Short mmCIF file of C-alpha atoms in Angstrom, two decimals:
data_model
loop_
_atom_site.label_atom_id
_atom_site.label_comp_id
_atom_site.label_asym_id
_atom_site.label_seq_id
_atom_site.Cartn_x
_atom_site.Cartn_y
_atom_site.Cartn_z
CA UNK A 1 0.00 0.00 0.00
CA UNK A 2 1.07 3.39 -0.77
CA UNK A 3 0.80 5.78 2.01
CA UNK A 4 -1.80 8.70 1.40
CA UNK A 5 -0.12 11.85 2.15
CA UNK A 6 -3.10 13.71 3.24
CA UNK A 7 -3.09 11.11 5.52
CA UNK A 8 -1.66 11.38 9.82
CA UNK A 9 -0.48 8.49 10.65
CA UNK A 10 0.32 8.68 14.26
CA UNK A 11 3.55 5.88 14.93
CA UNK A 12 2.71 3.32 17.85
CA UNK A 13 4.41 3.56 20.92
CA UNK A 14 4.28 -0.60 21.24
CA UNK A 15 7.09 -1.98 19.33
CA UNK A 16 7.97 -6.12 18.05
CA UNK A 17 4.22 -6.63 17.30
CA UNK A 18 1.44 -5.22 15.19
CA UNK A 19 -0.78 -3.17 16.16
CA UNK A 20 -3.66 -1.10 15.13
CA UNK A 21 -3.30 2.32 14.35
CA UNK A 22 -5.65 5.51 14.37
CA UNK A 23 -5.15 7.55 10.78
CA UNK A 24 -6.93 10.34 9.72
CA UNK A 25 -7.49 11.64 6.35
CA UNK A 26 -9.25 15.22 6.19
CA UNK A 27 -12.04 14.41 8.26
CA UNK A 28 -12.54 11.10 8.12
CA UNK A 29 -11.00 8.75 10.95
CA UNK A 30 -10.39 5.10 10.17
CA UNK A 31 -7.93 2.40 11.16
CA UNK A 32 -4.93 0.51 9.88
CA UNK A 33 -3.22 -2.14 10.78
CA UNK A 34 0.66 -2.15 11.03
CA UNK A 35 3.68 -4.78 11.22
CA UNK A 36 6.43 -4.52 13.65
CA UNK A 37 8.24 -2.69 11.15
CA UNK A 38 5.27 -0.23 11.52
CA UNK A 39 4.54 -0.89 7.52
CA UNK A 40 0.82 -0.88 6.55
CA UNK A 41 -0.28 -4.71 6.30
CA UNK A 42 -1.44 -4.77 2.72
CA UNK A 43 -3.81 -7.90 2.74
CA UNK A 44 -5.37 -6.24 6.21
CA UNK A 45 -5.66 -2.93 4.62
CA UNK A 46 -7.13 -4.07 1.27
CA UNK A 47 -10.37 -6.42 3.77
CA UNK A 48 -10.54 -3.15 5.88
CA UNK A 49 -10.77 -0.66 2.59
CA UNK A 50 -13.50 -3.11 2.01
CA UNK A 51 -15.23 -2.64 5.07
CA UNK A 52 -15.02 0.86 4.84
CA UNK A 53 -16.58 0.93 1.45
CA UNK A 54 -19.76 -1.21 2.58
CA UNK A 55 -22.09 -0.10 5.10
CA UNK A 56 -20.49 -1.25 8.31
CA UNK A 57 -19.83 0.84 11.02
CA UNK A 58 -16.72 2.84 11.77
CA UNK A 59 -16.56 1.16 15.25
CA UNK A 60 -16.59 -2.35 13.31
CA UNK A 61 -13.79 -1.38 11.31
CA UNK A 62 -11.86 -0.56 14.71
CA UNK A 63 -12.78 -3.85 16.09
CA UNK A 64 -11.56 -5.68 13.06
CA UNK A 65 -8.44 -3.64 12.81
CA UNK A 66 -7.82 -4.66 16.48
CA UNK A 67 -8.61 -8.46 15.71
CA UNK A 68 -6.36 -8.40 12.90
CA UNK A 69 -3.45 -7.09 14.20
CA UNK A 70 -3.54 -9.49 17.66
CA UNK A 71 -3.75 -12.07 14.52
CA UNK A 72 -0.50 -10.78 12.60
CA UNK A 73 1.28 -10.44 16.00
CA UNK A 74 1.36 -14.37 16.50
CA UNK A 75 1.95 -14.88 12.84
CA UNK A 76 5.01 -12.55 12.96
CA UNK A 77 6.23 -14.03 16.24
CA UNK A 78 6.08 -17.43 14.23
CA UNK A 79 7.63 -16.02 11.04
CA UNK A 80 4.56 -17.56 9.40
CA UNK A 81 3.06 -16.28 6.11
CA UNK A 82 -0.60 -15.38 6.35
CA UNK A 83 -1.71 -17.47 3.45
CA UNK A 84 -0.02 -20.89 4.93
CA UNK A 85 -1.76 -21.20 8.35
CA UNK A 86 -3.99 -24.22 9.31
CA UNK A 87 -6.79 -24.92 11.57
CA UNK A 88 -4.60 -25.71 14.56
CA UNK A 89 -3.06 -22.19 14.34
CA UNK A 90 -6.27 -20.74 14.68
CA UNK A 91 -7.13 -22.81 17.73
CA UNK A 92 -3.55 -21.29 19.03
CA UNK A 93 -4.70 -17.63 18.77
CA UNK A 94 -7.96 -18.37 20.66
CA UNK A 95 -5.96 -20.12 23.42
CA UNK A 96 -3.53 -16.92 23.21
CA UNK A 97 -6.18 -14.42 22.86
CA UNK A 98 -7.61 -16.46 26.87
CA UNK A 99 -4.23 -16.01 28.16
CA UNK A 100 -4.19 -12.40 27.16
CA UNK A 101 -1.70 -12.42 24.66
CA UNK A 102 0.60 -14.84 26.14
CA UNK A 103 2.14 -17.59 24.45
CA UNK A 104 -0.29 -20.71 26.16
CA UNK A 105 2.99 -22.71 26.20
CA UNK A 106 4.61 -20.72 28.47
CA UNK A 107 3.92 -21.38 32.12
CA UNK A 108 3.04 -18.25 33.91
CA UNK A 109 3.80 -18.09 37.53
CA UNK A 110 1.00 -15.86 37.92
CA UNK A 111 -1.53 -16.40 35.43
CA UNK A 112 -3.93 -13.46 33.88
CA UNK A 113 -7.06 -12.65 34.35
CA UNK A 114 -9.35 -14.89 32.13
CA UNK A 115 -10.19 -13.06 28.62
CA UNK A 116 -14.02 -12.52 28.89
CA UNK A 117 -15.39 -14.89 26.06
CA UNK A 118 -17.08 -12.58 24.24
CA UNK A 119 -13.78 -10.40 24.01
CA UNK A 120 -12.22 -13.46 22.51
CA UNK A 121 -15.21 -14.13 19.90
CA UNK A 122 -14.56 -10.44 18.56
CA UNK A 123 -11.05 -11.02 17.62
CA UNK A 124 -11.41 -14.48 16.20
CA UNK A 125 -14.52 -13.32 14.40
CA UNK A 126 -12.69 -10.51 12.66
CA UNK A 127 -9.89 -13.12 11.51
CA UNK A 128 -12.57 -15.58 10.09
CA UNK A 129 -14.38 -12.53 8.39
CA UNK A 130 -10.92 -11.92 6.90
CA UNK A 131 -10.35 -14.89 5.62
CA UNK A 132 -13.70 -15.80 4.12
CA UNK A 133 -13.09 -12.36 2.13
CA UNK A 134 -9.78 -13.47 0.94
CA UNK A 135 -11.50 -17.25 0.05
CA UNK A 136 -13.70 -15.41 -2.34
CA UNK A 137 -11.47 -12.48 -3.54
CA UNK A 138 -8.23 -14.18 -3.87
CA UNK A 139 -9.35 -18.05 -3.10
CA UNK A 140 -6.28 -18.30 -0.46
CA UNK A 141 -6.71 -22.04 0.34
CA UNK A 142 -5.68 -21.77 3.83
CA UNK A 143 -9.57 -19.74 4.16
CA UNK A 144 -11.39 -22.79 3.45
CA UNK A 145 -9.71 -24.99 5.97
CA UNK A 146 -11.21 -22.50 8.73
CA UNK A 147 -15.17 -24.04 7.67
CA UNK A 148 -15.87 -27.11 7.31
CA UNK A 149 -19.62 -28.08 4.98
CA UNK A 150 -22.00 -29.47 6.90
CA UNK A 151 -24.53 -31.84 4.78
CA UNK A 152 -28.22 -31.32 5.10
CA UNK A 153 -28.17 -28.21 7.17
CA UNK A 154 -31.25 -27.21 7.81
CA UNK A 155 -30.98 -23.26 8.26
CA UNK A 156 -29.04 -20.64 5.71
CA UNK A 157 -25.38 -19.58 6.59
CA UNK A 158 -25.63 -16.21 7.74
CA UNK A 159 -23.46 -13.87 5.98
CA UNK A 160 -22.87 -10.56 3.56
CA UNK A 161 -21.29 -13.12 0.83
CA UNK A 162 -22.46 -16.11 -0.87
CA UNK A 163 -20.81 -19.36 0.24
CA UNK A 164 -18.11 -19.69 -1.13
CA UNK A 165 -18.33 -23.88 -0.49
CA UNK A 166 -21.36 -23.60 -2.48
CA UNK A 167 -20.63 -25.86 -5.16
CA UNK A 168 -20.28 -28.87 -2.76
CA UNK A 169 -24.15 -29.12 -2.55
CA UNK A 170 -26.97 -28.33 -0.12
CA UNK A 171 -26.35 -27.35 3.49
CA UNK A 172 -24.04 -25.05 4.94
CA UNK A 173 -20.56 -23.46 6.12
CA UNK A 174 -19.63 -23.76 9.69
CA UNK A 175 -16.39 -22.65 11.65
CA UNK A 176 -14.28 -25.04 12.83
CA UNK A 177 -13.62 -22.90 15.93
CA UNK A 178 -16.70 -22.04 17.62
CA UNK A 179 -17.61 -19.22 19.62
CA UNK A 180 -18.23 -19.50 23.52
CA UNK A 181 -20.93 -17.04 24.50
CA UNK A 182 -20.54 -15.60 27.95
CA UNK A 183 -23.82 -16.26 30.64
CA UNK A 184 -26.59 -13.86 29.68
CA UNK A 185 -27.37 -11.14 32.07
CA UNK A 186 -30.03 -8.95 31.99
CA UNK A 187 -29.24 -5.23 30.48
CA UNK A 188 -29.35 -2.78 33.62
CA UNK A 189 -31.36 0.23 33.65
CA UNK A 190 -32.11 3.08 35.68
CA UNK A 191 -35.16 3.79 37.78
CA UNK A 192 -37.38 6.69 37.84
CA UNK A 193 -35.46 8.03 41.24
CA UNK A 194 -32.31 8.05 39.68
CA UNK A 195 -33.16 9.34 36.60
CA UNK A 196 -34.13 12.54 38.48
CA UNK A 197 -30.98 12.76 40.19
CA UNK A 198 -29.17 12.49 37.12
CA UNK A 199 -31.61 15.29 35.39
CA UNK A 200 -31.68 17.50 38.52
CA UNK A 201 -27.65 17.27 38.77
CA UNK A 202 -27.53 18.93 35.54
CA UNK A 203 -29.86 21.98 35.63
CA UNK A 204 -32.30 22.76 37.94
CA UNK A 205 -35.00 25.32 37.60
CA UNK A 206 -35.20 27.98 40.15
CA UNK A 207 -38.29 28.71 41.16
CA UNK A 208 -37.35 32.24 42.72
CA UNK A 209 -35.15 32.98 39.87
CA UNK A 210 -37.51 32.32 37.45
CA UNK A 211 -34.74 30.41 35.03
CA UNK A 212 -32.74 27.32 34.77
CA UNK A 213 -29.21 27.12 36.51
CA UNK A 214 -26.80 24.64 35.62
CA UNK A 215 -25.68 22.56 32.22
CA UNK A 216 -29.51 22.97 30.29
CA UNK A 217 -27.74 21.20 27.09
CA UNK A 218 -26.81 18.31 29.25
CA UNK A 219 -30.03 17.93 31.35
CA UNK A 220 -31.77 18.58 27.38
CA UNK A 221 -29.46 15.38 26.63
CA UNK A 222 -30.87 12.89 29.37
CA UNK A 223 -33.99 13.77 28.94
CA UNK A 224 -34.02 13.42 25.39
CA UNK A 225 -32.52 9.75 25.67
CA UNK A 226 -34.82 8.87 28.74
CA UNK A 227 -38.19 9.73 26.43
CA UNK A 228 -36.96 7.71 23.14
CA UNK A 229 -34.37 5.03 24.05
CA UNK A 230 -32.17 6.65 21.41
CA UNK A 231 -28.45 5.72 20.86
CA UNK A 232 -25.97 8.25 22.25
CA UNK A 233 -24.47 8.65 18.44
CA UNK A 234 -28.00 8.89 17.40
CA UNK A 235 -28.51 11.61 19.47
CA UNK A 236 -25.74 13.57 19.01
CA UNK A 237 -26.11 13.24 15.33
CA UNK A 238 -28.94 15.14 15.98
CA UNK A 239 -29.39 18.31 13.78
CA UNK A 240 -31.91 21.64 14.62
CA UNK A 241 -33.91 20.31 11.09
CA UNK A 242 -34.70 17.19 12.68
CA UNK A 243 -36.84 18.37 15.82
CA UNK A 244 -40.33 19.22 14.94
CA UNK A 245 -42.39 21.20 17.79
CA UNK A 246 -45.78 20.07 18.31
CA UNK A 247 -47.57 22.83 16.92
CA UNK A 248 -51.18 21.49 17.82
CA UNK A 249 -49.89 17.41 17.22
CA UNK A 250 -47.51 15.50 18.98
CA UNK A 251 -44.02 16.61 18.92
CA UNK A 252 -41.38 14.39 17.47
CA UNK A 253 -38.01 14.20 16.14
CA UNK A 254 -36.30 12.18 13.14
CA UNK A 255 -33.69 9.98 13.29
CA UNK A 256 -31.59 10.56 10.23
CA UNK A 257 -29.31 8.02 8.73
CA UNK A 258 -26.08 10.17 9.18
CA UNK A 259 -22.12 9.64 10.00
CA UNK A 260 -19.53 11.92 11.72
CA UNK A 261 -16.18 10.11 11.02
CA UNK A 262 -14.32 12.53 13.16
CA UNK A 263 -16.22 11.83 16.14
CA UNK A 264 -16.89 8.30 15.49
CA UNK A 265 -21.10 8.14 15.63
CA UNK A 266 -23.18 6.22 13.26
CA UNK A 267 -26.48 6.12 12.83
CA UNK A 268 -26.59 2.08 13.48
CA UNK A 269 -28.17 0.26 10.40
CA UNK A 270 -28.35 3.76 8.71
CA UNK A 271 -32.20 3.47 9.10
CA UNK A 272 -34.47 6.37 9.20
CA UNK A 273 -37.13 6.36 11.94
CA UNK A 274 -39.71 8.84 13.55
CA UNK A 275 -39.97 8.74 17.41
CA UNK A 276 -42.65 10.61 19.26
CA UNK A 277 -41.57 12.84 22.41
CA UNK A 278 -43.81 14.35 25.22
CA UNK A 279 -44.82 18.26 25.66
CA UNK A 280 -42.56 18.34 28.32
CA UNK A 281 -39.56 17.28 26.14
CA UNK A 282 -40.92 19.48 23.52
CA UNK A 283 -40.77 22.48 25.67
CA UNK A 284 -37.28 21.87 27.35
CA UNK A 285 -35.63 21.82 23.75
CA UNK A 286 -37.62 25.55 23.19
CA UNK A 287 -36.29 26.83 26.36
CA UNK A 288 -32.61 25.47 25.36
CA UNK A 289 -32.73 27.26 22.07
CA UNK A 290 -33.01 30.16 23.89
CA UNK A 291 -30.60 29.36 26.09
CA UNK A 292 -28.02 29.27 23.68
CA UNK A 293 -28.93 32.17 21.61
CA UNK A 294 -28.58 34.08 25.27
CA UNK A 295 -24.90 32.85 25.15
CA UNK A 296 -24.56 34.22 21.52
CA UNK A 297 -25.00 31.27 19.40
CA UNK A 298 -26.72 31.30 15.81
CA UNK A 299 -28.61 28.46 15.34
CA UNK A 300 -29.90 27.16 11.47
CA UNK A 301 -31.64 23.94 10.74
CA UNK A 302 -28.52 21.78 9.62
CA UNK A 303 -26.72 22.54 12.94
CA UNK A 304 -26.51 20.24 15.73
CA UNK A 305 -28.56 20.18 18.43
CA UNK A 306 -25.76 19.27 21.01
CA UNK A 307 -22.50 21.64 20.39
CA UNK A 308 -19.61 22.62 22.95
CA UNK A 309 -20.61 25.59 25.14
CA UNK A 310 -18.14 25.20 28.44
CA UNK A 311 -15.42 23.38 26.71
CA UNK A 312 -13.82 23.44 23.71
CA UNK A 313 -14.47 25.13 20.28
CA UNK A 314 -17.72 27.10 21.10
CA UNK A 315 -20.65 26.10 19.30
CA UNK A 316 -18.76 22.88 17.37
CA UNK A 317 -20.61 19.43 17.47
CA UNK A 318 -20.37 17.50 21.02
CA UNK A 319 -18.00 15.02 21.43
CA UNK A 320 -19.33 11.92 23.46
CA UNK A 321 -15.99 12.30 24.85
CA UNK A 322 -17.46 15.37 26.77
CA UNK A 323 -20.13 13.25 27.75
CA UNK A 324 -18.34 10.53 29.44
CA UNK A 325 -16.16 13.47 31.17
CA UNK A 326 -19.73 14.76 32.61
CA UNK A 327 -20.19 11.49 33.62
CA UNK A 328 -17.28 10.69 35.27
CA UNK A 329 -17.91 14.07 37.20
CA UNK A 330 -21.20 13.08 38.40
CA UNK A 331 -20.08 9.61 39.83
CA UNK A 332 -17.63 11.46 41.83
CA UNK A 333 -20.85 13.77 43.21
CA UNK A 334 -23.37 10.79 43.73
CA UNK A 335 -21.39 8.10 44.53
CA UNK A 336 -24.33 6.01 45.72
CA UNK A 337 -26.24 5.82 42.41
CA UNK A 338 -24.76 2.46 40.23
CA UNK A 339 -20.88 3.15 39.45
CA UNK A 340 -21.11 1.44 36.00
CA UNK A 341 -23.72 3.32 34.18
CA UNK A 342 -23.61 5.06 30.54
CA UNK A 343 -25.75 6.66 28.68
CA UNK A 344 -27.07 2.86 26.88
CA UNK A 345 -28.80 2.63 30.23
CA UNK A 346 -31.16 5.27 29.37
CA UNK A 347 -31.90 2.92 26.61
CA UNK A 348 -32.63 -0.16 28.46
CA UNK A 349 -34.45 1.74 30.87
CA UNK A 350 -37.04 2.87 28.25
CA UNK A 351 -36.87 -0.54 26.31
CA UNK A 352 -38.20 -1.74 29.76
CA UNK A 353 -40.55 0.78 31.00
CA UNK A 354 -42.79 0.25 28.18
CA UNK A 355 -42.50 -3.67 27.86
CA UNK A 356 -43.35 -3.50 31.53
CA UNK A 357 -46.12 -0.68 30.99
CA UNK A 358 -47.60 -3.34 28.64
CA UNK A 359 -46.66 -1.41 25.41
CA UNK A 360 -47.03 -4.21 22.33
CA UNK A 361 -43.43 -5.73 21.13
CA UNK A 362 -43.93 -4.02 18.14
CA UNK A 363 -44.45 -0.72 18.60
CA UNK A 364 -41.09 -0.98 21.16
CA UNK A 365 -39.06 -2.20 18.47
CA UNK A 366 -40.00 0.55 15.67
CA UNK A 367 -39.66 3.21 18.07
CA UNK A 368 -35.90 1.33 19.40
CA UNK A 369 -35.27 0.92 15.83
CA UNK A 370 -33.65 -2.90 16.03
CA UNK A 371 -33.57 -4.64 13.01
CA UNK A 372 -36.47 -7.25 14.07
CA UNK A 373 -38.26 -8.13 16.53
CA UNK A 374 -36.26 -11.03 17.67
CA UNK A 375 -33.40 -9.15 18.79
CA UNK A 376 -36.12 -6.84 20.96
CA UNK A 377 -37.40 -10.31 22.27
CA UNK A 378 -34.20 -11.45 23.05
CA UNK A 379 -32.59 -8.85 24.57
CA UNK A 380 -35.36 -8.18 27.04
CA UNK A 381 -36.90 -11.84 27.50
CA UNK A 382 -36.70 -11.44 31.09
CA UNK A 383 -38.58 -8.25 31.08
CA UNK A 384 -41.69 -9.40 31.49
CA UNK A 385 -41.49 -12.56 33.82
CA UNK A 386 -39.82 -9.87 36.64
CA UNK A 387 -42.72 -9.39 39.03
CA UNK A 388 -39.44 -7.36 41.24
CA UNK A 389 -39.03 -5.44 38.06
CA UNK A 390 -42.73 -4.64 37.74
CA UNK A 391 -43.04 -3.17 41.45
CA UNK A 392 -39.98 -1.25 41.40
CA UNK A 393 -41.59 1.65 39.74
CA UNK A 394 -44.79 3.05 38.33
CA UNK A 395 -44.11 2.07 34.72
CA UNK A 396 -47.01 2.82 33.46
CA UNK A 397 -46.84 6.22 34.41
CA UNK A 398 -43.49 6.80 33.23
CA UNK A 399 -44.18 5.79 29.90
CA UNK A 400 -47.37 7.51 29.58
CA UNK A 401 -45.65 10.83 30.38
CA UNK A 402 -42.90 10.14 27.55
CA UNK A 403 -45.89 9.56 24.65
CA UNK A 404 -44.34 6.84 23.65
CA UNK A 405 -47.36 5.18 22.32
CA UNK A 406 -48.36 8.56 19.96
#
């Protein structure tokens, strides 16, 4: 590969392995993957160019840059050539990958941490997407050793790309290394208490004053992710055009399919949706607006709706770095509330205030936007059977105030 020159590439820091590497390119921020000579991998880059290319997320591309480059670590510390590996070498880098990088035929006096599986699965599924690429692109014969065809197989292989053991007859592709899923656990969410705190931490309206005092844009921000169950990226992709007041109907806002490569969001799926939002939401955004014209911003439909006002270039698109630092700050301020939230909770919190509230499957999963209703059934399957869950708030009330059903 020839290096771009518009492009930064910054050098790593870790040297004797590969490693994945930020690179930026105008605006747009992608990932490479580099040798221990610190020379662009060429059959990585060309899969990853692919990637980029194809509707898959920026955040997939990291994750398969990372997989790739744990991958061409072991191959280099092997001297082995990428095209000549076998079956048993793959079974090597999962056993590496659990012993967090370490070679498993070394003895450890103290022995690591166990790898989460599903931390192992992402690497090793980034190195078998790799290689089913290069099976069809370049038909490297060392790819087809990594599935083996199953005979009468009774459901489709999943996949982007036909199969490329198609011509063997009916049935289907299966790894030879399969994944091992870790024990499910319910998704945590918030309850109507701490939601408040959370809200009331950053703004407050003063009664006596007459006006709000604190971080509006932030309190704006919870709110707005409390009422829809959107994605943080989906929400900070948010632009001025896409709120529309309720001007005698029911307020909503649009969910655009949109990317910001320089601060990593995605509209997941790229999938347009409308999701309704209460009166009360609806008037908090008209009172920010205001807000930030009183600190001397211009706003104009193709703006975002969540910029930097205390930090930062004034008035440039939030960061969900910022976020995370708000965050971090509040933990420090309410250390009781539960240490290991994010904004996703806000998201499983609404998923299950409506399930709960008895809002129909359907309905959750348009306004969630997941692909189908499976994942939806899946993801919350517990939902329902909680009777704990179903006392530990007024659900019904919560989600009526949101309008989620409009």
């Amino acid at each position: 590969m020839t290096i771009d020159a518009r492009r930064t590439y910054q050098l790593p820091t870790v040297a004797g392995m590969a490693v994945r590497q930020r690179v930026t390119c105008g605006d747009e921020v992608t990932y490479v993957v580099l040798d221990r000579q610190w020379r662009v991998v060429e059959a990585a880059e060309e899969y990853l160019e692919h990637l980029r290319q194809e509707p898959y997320s920026p955040h997939t591309v990291r994750s398969y840059a990372h997989g790739l480059a744990l991958w061409w670590s072991m191959l280099e510390e092997r001297d082995q050539d990428w095209r000549k590996v076998g079956v048993q070498d793959l079974a090597r880098f999962r056993q590496r990958l659990r012993n967090s990088g370490s070679d498993p035929s070394v003895l450890r006096l103290r022995p690591n941490k166990p790898v989460p599986d599903s931390t192992v699965d992402a690497a090793l599924t980034a190195v078998m997407s790799f290689y089913r690429y290069q099976a069809i692109v370049a038909d490297v014969p060392a790819a087809r050793q990594f599935y083996v065809h199953v005979k009468g197989g009774t459901t489709e292989a999943r996949g982007r790309y036909a199969s490329f053991l198609g011509h063997l007859g009916g049935g289907q592709n299966r790894r030879v290394v399969g994944r091992r899923r870790d024990p499910k656990s319910p998704p945590p969410f918030l309850t109507p208490p701490q939601i408040t705190v959370i809200k009331q931490d950053a703004a407050a309206f003063q009664t006596e004053a007459g006006c709000w005092v604190g971080d509006l844009r932030m309190r704006l921000l919870w709110m707005l992710l409390e009422e829809t169950g959107l994605r943080l990226a989906e929400a900070l992709l948010l632009q001025h055009g896409d709120w529309h007041p309720g001007t005698g109907t029911t307020a909503w806002v649009e969910v655009q399919p949109r990317e910001d490569q320089r601060r990593r969001l995605r509209v997941k799926n790229q999938q347009y949706r409308r999701v309704y939002i209460s009166d009360d939401l609806d008037e908090l955004y008209g009172e920010y607006l205001f807000w930030l014209v009183d600190l001397g911003l211009e706003l104009r439909d193709a703006d975002p709706v969540f910029v930097n006002v205390f930090r930062g270039e004034f008035g440039r698109p939030l960061r969900p770095e910022t976020v995370y630092d708000w965050i971090e700050g509040f933990k420090r301020r309410h250390p009781l509330l539960p240490p290991g939230w994010t904004p996703h909770w806000f998201r499983h919190t609404h998923a299950t205030a409506l399930l709960l509230a008895g809002v129909p499957e359907h309905v959750v999963q348009r306004r969630l936007g997941h692909a189908d209703i499976q994942t939806l059934m899946t993801t919350y399957a517990h939902v329902t059977e909680d009777a704990a869950m179903r006392a530990a708030a007024d659900w019904k009330t919560l989600a009526a105030r949101w309008g989620a059903v409009a």
